PDB file of C-alpha atoms in Angstrom:
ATOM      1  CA  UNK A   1       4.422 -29.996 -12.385  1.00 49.00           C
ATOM      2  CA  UNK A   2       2.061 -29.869  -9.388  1.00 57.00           C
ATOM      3  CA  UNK A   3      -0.166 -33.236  -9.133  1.00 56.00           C
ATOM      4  CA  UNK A   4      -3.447 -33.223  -6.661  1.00 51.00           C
ATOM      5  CA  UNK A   5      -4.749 -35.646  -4.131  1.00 58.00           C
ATOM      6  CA  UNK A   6      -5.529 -38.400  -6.838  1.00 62.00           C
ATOM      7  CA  UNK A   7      -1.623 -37.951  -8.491  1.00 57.00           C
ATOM      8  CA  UNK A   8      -2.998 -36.380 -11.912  1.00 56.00           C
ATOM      9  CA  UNK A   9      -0.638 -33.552 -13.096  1.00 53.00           C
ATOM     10  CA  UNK A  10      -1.842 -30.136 -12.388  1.00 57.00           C
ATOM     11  CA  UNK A  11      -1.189 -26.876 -14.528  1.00 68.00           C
ATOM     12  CA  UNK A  12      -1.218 -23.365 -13.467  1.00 72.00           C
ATOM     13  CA  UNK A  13      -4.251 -21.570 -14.699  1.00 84.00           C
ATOM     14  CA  UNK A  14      -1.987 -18.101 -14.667  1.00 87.00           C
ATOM     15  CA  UNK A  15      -5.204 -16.841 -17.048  1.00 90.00           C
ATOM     16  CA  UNK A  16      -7.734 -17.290 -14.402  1.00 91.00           C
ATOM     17  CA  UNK A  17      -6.020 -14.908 -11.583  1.00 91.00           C
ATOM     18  CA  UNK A  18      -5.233 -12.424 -14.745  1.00 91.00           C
ATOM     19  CA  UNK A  19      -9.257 -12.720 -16.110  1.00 93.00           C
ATOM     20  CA  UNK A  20      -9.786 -11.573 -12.044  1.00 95.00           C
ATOM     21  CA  UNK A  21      -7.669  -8.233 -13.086  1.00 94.00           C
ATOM     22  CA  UNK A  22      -8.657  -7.529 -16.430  1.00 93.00           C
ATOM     23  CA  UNK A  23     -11.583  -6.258 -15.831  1.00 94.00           C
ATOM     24  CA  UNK A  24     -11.577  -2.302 -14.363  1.00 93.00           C
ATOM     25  CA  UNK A  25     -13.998  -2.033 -11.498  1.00 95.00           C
ATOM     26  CA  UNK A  26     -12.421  -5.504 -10.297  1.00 96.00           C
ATOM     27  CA  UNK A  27      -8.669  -4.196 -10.563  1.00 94.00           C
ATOM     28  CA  UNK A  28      -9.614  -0.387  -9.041  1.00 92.00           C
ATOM     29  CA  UNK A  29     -11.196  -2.280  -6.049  1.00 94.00           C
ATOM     30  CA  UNK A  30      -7.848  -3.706  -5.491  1.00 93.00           C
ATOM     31  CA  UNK A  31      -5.822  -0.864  -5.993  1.00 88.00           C
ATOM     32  CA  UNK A  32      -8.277   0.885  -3.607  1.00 87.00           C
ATOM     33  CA  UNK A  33      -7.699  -1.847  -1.053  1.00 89.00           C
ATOM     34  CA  UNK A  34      -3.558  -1.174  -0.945  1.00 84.00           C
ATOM     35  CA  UNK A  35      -4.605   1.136   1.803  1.00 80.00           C
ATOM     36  CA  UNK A  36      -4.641  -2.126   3.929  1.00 79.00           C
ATOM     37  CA  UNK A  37      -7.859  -1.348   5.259  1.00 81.00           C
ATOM     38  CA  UNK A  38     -11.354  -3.698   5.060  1.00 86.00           C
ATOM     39  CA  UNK A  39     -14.048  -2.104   3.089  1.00 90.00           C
ATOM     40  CA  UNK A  40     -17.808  -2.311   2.625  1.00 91.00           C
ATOM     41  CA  UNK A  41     -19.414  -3.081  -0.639  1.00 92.00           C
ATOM     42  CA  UNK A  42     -20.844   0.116  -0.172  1.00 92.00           C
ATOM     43  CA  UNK A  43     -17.972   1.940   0.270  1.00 90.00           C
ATOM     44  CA  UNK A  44     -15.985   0.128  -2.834  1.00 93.00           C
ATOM     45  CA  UNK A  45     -19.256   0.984  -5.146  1.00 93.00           C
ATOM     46  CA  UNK A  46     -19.174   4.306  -4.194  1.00 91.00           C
ATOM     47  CA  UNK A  47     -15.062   4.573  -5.079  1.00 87.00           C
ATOM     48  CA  UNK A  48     -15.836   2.836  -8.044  1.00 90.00           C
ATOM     49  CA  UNK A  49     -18.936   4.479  -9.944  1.00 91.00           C
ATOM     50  CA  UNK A  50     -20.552   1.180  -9.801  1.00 94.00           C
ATOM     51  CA  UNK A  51     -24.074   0.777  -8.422  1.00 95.00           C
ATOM     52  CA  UNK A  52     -24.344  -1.870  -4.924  1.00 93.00           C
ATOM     53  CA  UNK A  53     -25.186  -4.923  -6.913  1.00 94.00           C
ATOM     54  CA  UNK A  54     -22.439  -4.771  -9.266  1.00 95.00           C
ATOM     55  CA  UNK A  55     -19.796  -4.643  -6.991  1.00 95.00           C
ATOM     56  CA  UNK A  56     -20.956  -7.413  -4.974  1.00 94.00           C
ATOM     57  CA  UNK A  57     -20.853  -9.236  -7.957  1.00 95.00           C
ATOM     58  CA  UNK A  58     -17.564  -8.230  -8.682  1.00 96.00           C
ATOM     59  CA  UNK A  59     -16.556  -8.720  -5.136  1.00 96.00           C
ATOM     60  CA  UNK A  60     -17.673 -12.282  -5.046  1.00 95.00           C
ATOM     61  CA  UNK A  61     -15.966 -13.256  -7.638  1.00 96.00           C
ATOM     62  CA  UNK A  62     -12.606 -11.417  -6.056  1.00 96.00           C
ATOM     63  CA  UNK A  63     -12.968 -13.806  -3.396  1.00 95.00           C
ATOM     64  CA  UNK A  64     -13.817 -16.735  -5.074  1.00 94.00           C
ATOM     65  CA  UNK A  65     -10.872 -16.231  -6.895  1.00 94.00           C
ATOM     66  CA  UNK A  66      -8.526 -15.996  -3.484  1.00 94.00           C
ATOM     67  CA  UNK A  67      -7.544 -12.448  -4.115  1.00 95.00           C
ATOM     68  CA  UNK A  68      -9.498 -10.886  -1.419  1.00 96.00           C
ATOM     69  CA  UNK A  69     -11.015 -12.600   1.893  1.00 94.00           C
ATOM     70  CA  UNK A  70     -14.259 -11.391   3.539  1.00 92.00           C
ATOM     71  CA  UNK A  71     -14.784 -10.418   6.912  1.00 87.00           C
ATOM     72  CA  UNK A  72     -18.192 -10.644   8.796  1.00 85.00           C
ATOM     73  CA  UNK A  73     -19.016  -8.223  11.715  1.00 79.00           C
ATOM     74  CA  UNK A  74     -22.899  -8.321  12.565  1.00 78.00           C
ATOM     75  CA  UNK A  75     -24.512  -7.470   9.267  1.00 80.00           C
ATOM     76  CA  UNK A  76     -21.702  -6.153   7.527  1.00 81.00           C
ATOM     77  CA  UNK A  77     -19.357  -7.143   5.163  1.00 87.00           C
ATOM     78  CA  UNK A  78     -15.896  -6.296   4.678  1.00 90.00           C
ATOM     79  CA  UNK A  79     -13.333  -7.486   2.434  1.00 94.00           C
ATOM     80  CA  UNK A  80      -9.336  -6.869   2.117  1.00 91.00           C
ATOM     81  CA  UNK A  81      -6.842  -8.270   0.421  1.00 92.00           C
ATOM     82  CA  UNK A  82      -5.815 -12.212   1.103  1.00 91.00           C
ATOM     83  CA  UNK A  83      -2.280 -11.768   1.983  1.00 88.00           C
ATOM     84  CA  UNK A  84       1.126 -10.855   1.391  1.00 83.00           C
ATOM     85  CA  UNK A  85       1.122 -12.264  -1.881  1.00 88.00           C
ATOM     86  CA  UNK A  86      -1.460 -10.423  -2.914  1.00 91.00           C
ATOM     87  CA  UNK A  87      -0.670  -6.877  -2.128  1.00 85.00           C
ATOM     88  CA  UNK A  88       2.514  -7.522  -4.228  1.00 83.00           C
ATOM     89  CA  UNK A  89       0.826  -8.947  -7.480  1.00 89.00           C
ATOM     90  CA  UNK A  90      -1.112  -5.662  -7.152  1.00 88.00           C
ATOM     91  CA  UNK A  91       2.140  -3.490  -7.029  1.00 80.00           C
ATOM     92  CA  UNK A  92       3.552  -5.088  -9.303  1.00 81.00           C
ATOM     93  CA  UNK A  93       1.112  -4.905 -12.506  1.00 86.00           C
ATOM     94  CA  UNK A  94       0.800  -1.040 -10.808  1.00 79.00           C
ATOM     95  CA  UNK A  95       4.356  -0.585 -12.253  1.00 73.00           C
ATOM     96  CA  UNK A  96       4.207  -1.959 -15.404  1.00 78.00           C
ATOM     97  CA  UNK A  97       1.042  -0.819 -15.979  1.00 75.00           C
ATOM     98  CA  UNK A  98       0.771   1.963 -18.598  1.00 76.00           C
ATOM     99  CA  UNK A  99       0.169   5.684 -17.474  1.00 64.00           C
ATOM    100  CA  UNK A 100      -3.229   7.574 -18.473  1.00 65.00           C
ATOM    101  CA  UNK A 101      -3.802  11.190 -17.939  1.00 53.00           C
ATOM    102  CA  UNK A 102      -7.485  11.238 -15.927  1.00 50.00           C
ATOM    103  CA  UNK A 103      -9.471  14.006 -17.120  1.00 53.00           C
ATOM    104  CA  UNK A 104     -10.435  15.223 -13.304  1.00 48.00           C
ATOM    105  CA  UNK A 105     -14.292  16.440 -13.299  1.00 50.00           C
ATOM    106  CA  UNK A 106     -14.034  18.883 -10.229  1.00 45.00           C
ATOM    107  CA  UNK A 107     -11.396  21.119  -8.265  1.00 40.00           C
ATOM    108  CA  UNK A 108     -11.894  18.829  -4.984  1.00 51.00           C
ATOM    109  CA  UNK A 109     -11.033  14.975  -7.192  1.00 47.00           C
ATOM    110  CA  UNK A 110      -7.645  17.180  -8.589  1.00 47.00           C
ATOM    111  CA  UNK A 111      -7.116  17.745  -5.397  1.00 56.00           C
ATOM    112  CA  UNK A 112      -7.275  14.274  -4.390  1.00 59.00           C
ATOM    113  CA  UNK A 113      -5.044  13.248  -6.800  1.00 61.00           C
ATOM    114  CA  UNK A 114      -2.028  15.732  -5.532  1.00 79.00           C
ATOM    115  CA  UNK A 115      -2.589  14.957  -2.131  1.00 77.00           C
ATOM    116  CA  UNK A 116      -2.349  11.349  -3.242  1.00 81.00           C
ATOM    117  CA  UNK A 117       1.436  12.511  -4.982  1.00 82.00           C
ATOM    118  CA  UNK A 118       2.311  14.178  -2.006  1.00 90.00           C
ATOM    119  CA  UNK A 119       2.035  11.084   0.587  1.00 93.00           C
ATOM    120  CA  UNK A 120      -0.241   8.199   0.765  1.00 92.00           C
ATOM    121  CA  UNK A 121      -0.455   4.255   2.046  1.00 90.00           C
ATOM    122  CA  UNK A 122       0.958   1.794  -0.164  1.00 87.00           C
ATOM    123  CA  UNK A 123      -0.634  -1.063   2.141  1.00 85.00           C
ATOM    124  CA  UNK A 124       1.433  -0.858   5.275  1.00 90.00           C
ATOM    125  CA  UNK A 125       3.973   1.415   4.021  1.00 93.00           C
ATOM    126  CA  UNK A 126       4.633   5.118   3.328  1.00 95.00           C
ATOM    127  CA  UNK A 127       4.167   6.153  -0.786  1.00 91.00           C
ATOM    128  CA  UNK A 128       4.753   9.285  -2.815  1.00 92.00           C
ATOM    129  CA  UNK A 129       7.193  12.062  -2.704  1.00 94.00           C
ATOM    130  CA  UNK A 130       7.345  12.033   1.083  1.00 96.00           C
ATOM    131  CA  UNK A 131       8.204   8.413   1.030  1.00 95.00           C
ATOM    132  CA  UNK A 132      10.486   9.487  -1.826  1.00 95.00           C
ATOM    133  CA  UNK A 133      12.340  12.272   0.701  1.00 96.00           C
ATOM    134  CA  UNK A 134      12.584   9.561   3.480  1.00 97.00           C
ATOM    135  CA  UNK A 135      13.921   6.936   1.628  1.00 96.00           C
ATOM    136  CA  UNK A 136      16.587   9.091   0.563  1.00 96.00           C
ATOM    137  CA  UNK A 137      17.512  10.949   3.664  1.00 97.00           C
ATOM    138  CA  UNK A 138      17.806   7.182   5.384  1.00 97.00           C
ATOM    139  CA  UNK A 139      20.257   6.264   2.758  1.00 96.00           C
ATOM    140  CA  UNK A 140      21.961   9.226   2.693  1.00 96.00           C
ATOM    141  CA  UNK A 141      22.768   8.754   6.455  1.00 97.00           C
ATOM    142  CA  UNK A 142      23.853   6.011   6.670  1.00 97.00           C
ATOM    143  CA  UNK A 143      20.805   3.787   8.046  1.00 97.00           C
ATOM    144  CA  UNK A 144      20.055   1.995   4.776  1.00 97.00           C
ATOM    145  CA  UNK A 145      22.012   0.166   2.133  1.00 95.00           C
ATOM    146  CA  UNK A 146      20.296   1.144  -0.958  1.00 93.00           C
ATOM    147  CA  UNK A 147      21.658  -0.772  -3.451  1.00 85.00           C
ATOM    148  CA  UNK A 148      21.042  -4.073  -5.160  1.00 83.00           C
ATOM    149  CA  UNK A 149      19.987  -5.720  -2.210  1.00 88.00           C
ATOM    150  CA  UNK A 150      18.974  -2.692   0.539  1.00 93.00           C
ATOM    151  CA  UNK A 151      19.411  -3.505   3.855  1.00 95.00           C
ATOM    152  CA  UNK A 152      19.093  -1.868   6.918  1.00 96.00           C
ATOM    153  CA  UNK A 153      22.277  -1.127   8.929  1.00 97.00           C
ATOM    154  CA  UNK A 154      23.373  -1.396  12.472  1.00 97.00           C
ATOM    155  CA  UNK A 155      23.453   2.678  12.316  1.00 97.00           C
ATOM    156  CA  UNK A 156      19.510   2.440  11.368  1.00 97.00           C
ATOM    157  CA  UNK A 157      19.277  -0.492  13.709  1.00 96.00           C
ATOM    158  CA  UNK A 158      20.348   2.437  16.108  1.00 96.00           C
ATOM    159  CA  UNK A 159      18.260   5.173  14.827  1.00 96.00           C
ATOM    160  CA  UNK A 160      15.285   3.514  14.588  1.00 96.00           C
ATOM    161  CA  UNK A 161      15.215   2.491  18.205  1.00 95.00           C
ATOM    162  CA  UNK A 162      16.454   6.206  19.118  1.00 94.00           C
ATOM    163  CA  UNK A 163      13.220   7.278  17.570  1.00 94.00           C
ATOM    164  CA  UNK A 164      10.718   4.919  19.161  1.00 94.00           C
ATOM    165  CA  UNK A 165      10.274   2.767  15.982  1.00 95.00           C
ATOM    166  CA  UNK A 166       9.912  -0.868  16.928  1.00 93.00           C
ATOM    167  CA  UNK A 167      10.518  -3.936  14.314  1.00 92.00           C
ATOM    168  CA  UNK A 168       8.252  -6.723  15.017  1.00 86.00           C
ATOM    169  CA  UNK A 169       9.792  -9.877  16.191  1.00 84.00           C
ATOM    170  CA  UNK A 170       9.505 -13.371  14.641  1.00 78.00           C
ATOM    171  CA  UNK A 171       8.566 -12.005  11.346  1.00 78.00           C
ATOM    172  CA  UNK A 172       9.618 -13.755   8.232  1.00 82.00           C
ATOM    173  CA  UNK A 173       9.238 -10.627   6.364  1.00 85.00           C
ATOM    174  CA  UNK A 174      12.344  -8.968   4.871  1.00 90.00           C
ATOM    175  CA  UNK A 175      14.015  -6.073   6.718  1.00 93.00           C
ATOM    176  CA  UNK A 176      14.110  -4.011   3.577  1.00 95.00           C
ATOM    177  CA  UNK A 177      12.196  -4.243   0.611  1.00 91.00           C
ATOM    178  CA  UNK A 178      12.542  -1.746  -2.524  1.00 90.00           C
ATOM    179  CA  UNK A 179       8.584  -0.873  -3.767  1.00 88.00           C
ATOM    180  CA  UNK A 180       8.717   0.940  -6.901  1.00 82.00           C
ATOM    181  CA  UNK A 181       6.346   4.121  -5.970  1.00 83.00           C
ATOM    182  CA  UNK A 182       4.235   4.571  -9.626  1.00 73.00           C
ATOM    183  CA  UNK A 183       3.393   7.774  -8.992  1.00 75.00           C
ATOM    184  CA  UNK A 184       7.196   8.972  -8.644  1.00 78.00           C
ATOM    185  CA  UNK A 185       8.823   6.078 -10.653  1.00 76.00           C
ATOM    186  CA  UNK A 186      11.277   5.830  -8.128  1.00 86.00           C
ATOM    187  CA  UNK A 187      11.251   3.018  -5.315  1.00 89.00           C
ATOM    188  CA  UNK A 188      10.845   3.924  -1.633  1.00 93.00           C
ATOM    189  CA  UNK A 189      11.220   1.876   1.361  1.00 95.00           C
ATOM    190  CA  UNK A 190       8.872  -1.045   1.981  1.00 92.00           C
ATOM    191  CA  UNK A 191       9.191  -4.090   4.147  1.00 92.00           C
ATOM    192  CA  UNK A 192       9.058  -4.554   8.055  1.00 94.00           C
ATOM    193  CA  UNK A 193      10.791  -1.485   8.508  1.00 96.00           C
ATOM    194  CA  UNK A 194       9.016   0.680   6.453  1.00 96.00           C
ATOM    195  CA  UNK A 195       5.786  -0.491   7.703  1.00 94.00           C
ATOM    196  CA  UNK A 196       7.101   0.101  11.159  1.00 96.00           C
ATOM    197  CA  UNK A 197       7.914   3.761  10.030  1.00 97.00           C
ATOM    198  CA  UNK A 198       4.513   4.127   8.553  1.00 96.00           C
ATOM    199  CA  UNK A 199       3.255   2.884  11.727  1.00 96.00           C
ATOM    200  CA  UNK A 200       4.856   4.638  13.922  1.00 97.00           C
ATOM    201  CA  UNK A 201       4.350   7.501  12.121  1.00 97.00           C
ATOM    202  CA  UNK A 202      -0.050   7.192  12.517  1.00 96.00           C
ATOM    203  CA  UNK A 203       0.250   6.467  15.764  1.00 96.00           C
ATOM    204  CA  UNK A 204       2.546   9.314  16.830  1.00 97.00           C
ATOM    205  CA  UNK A 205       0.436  11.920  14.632  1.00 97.00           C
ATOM    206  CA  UNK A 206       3.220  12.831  12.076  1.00 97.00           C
ATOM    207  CA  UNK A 207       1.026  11.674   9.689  1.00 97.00           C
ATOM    208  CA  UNK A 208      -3.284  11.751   9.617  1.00 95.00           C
ATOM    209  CA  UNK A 209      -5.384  10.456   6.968  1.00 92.00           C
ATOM    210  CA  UNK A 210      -7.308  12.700   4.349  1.00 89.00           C
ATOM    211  CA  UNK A 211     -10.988  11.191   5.016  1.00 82.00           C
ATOM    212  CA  UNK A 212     -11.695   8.005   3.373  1.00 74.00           C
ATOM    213  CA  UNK A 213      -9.166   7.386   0.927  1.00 78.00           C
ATOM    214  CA  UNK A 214      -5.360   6.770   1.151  1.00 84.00           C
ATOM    215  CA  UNK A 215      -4.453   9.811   0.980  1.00 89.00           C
ATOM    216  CA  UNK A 216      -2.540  11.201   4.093  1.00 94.00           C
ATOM    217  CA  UNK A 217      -1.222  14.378   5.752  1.00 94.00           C
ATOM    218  CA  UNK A 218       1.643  15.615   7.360  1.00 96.00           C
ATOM    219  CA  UNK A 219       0.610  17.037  10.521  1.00 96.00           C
ATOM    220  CA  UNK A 220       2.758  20.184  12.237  1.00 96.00           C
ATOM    221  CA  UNK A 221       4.329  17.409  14.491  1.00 96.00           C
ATOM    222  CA  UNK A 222       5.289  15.211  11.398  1.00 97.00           C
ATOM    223  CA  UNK A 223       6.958  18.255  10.001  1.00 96.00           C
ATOM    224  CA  UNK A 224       8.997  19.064  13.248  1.00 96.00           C
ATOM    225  CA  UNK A 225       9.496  14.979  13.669  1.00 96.00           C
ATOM    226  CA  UNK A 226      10.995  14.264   9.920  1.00 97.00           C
ATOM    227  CA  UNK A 227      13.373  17.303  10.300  1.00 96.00           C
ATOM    228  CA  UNK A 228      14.498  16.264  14.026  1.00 95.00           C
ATOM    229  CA  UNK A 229      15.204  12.600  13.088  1.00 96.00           C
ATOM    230  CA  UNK A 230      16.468  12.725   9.467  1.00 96.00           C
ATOM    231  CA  UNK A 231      16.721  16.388   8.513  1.00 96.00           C
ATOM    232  CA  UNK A 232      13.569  16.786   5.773  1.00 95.00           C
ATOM    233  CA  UNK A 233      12.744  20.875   5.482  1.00 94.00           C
ATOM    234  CA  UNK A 234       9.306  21.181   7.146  1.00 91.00           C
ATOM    235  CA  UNK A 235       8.386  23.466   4.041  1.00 88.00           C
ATOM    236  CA  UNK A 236       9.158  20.774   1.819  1.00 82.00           C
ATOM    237  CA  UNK A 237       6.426  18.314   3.707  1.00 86.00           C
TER     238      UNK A 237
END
C-alpha cells in the first residue's frame, strides 16, 4: 500500500482514471490523439460532433485527470497525450474493447474508414494491414523474433542500418514491442524500432498523411521502397 507525505495509507482510485474513459467524446478524443500529434479544442470538437465548449470541458477534465497535458503556443491550445503510459492504457482498452459496425453517413467518411484499414499511425508506429505485411515480411526474414518475447536480431540490426533506419540511443524503451492492431486483430510491430520505421518512413516519403486524420498513404516511392527492402508487391500497398 502506497502512504503520502503525512504516512497515511493510500489506495488506488483505479475508478477515477476509468470514470475519465467512460464517457464517449472523452475516450474518442483519446483515440483521436494515438496519432501522436497535439490538437486544438477546435480541431477535437470538430472530430468529435461536439460543439467548442463541450470539449473544453471535456478536455479539462482529461488533463486534470493526468491523461493528457496541454501545450500553450501564443493563444492556442494544444493538448496530447501525457506519456508513454498513456498511449498504452489507450491501446489496450482499444483491444478489448467490443466491435460496433458504424453506420457511415457519406461515401467520403467510408472512405476514411478503409483508408484507416489500409495504413494509419498507432502513435509513433505503423497500424493496419500495411503494418500487418511488414511485420510479417521482417519475421519472415529473419530480422525479427516473433515469438513470445519478439526481438530484433543482429540480421535486422543489419538491415535496418542498410536501409537508413536509425534506433535512438539511450532509450529505455524496448527494442520490440508486439501492439495488437484492432482493426486486423493481429499484432504488428511497435516499440523503438517500429517507431523508427514509421519514422523513417514520413520522412523519406514512403508514406504521406491523408489530411487531418491518421490516416496515411503509400506514396509511389513507399511502394518501390517496401518491395526493395523486404519484398511487399507494390500492388498489394
Amino acid at each position: 500500500m502506497d502512504r503520502d507525505a503525512e504516512g497515511r495509507d493510500v489506495g488506488v482510485d483505479l475508478a477515477a482514471v476509468a470514470g475519465l474513459l467512460a464517457d464517449g467524446t472523452r475516450a474518442s478524443f483519446c483515440l483521436a490523439l494515438l496519432d501522436g500529434r497535439a490538437w486544438t479544442a477546435s480541431e477535437l470538437a470538430r472530430h468529435a460532433g461536439v460543439a467548442s465548449s463541450t470539449a473544453t470541458s471535456h478536455l479539462n477534465l482529461l488533463v486534470g485527470g493526468g491523461l493528457l497535458v496541454e501545450e500553450r503556443h501564443g493563444r492556442h491550445r494544444y493538448v496530447r497525450l501525457a506519456d508513454r503510459r498513456v498511449v498504452d492504457l489507450i491501446e489496450s482498452l482499444a483491444e478489448l474493447a467490443p466491435r460496433r459496425a458504424v453506420r457511415t453517413r457519406s461515401l467520403s467518411a467510408s472512405g476514411r474508414g478503409r483508408a484507416l484499414g489500409r495504413a494509419r499511425l498507432c502513435y509513433d508506429h505503423l497500424a493496419g494491414s500495411l503494418a500487418l505485411a511488414v511485420t510479417d515480411a521482417m519475421a519472415g526474414r529473419g530480422l525479427l523474433e516473433w515469438g513470445s518475447e519478439p526481438g530484433l536480431t543482429h540480421k535486422g540490426a543489419d538491415w535496418l542500418a542498410g536501409a537508413g533506419i536509425v534506433l535512438p540511443e539511450g532509450s529505455r524503451r524496448p527494442l520490440v514491442r508486439a501492439c495488437l492492431d484492432w482493426t486486423e486483430r493481429r499484432p504488428h510491430l511497435a516499440g523503438a524500432v517500429g517507431a523508427a520505421l514509421c519514422g523513417h518512413a514520413l520522412t523519406a516519403g514512403w508514406v504521406t498523411r491523408i489530411g487531418t486524420t491518421r490516416a496515411l498513404s503509400v506514396t509511389d516511392a513507399g511502394r518501390r521502397a517496401f518491395h526493395e527492402h523486404l519484398g511487399l508487391p507494390p500492388a498489394g500497398l
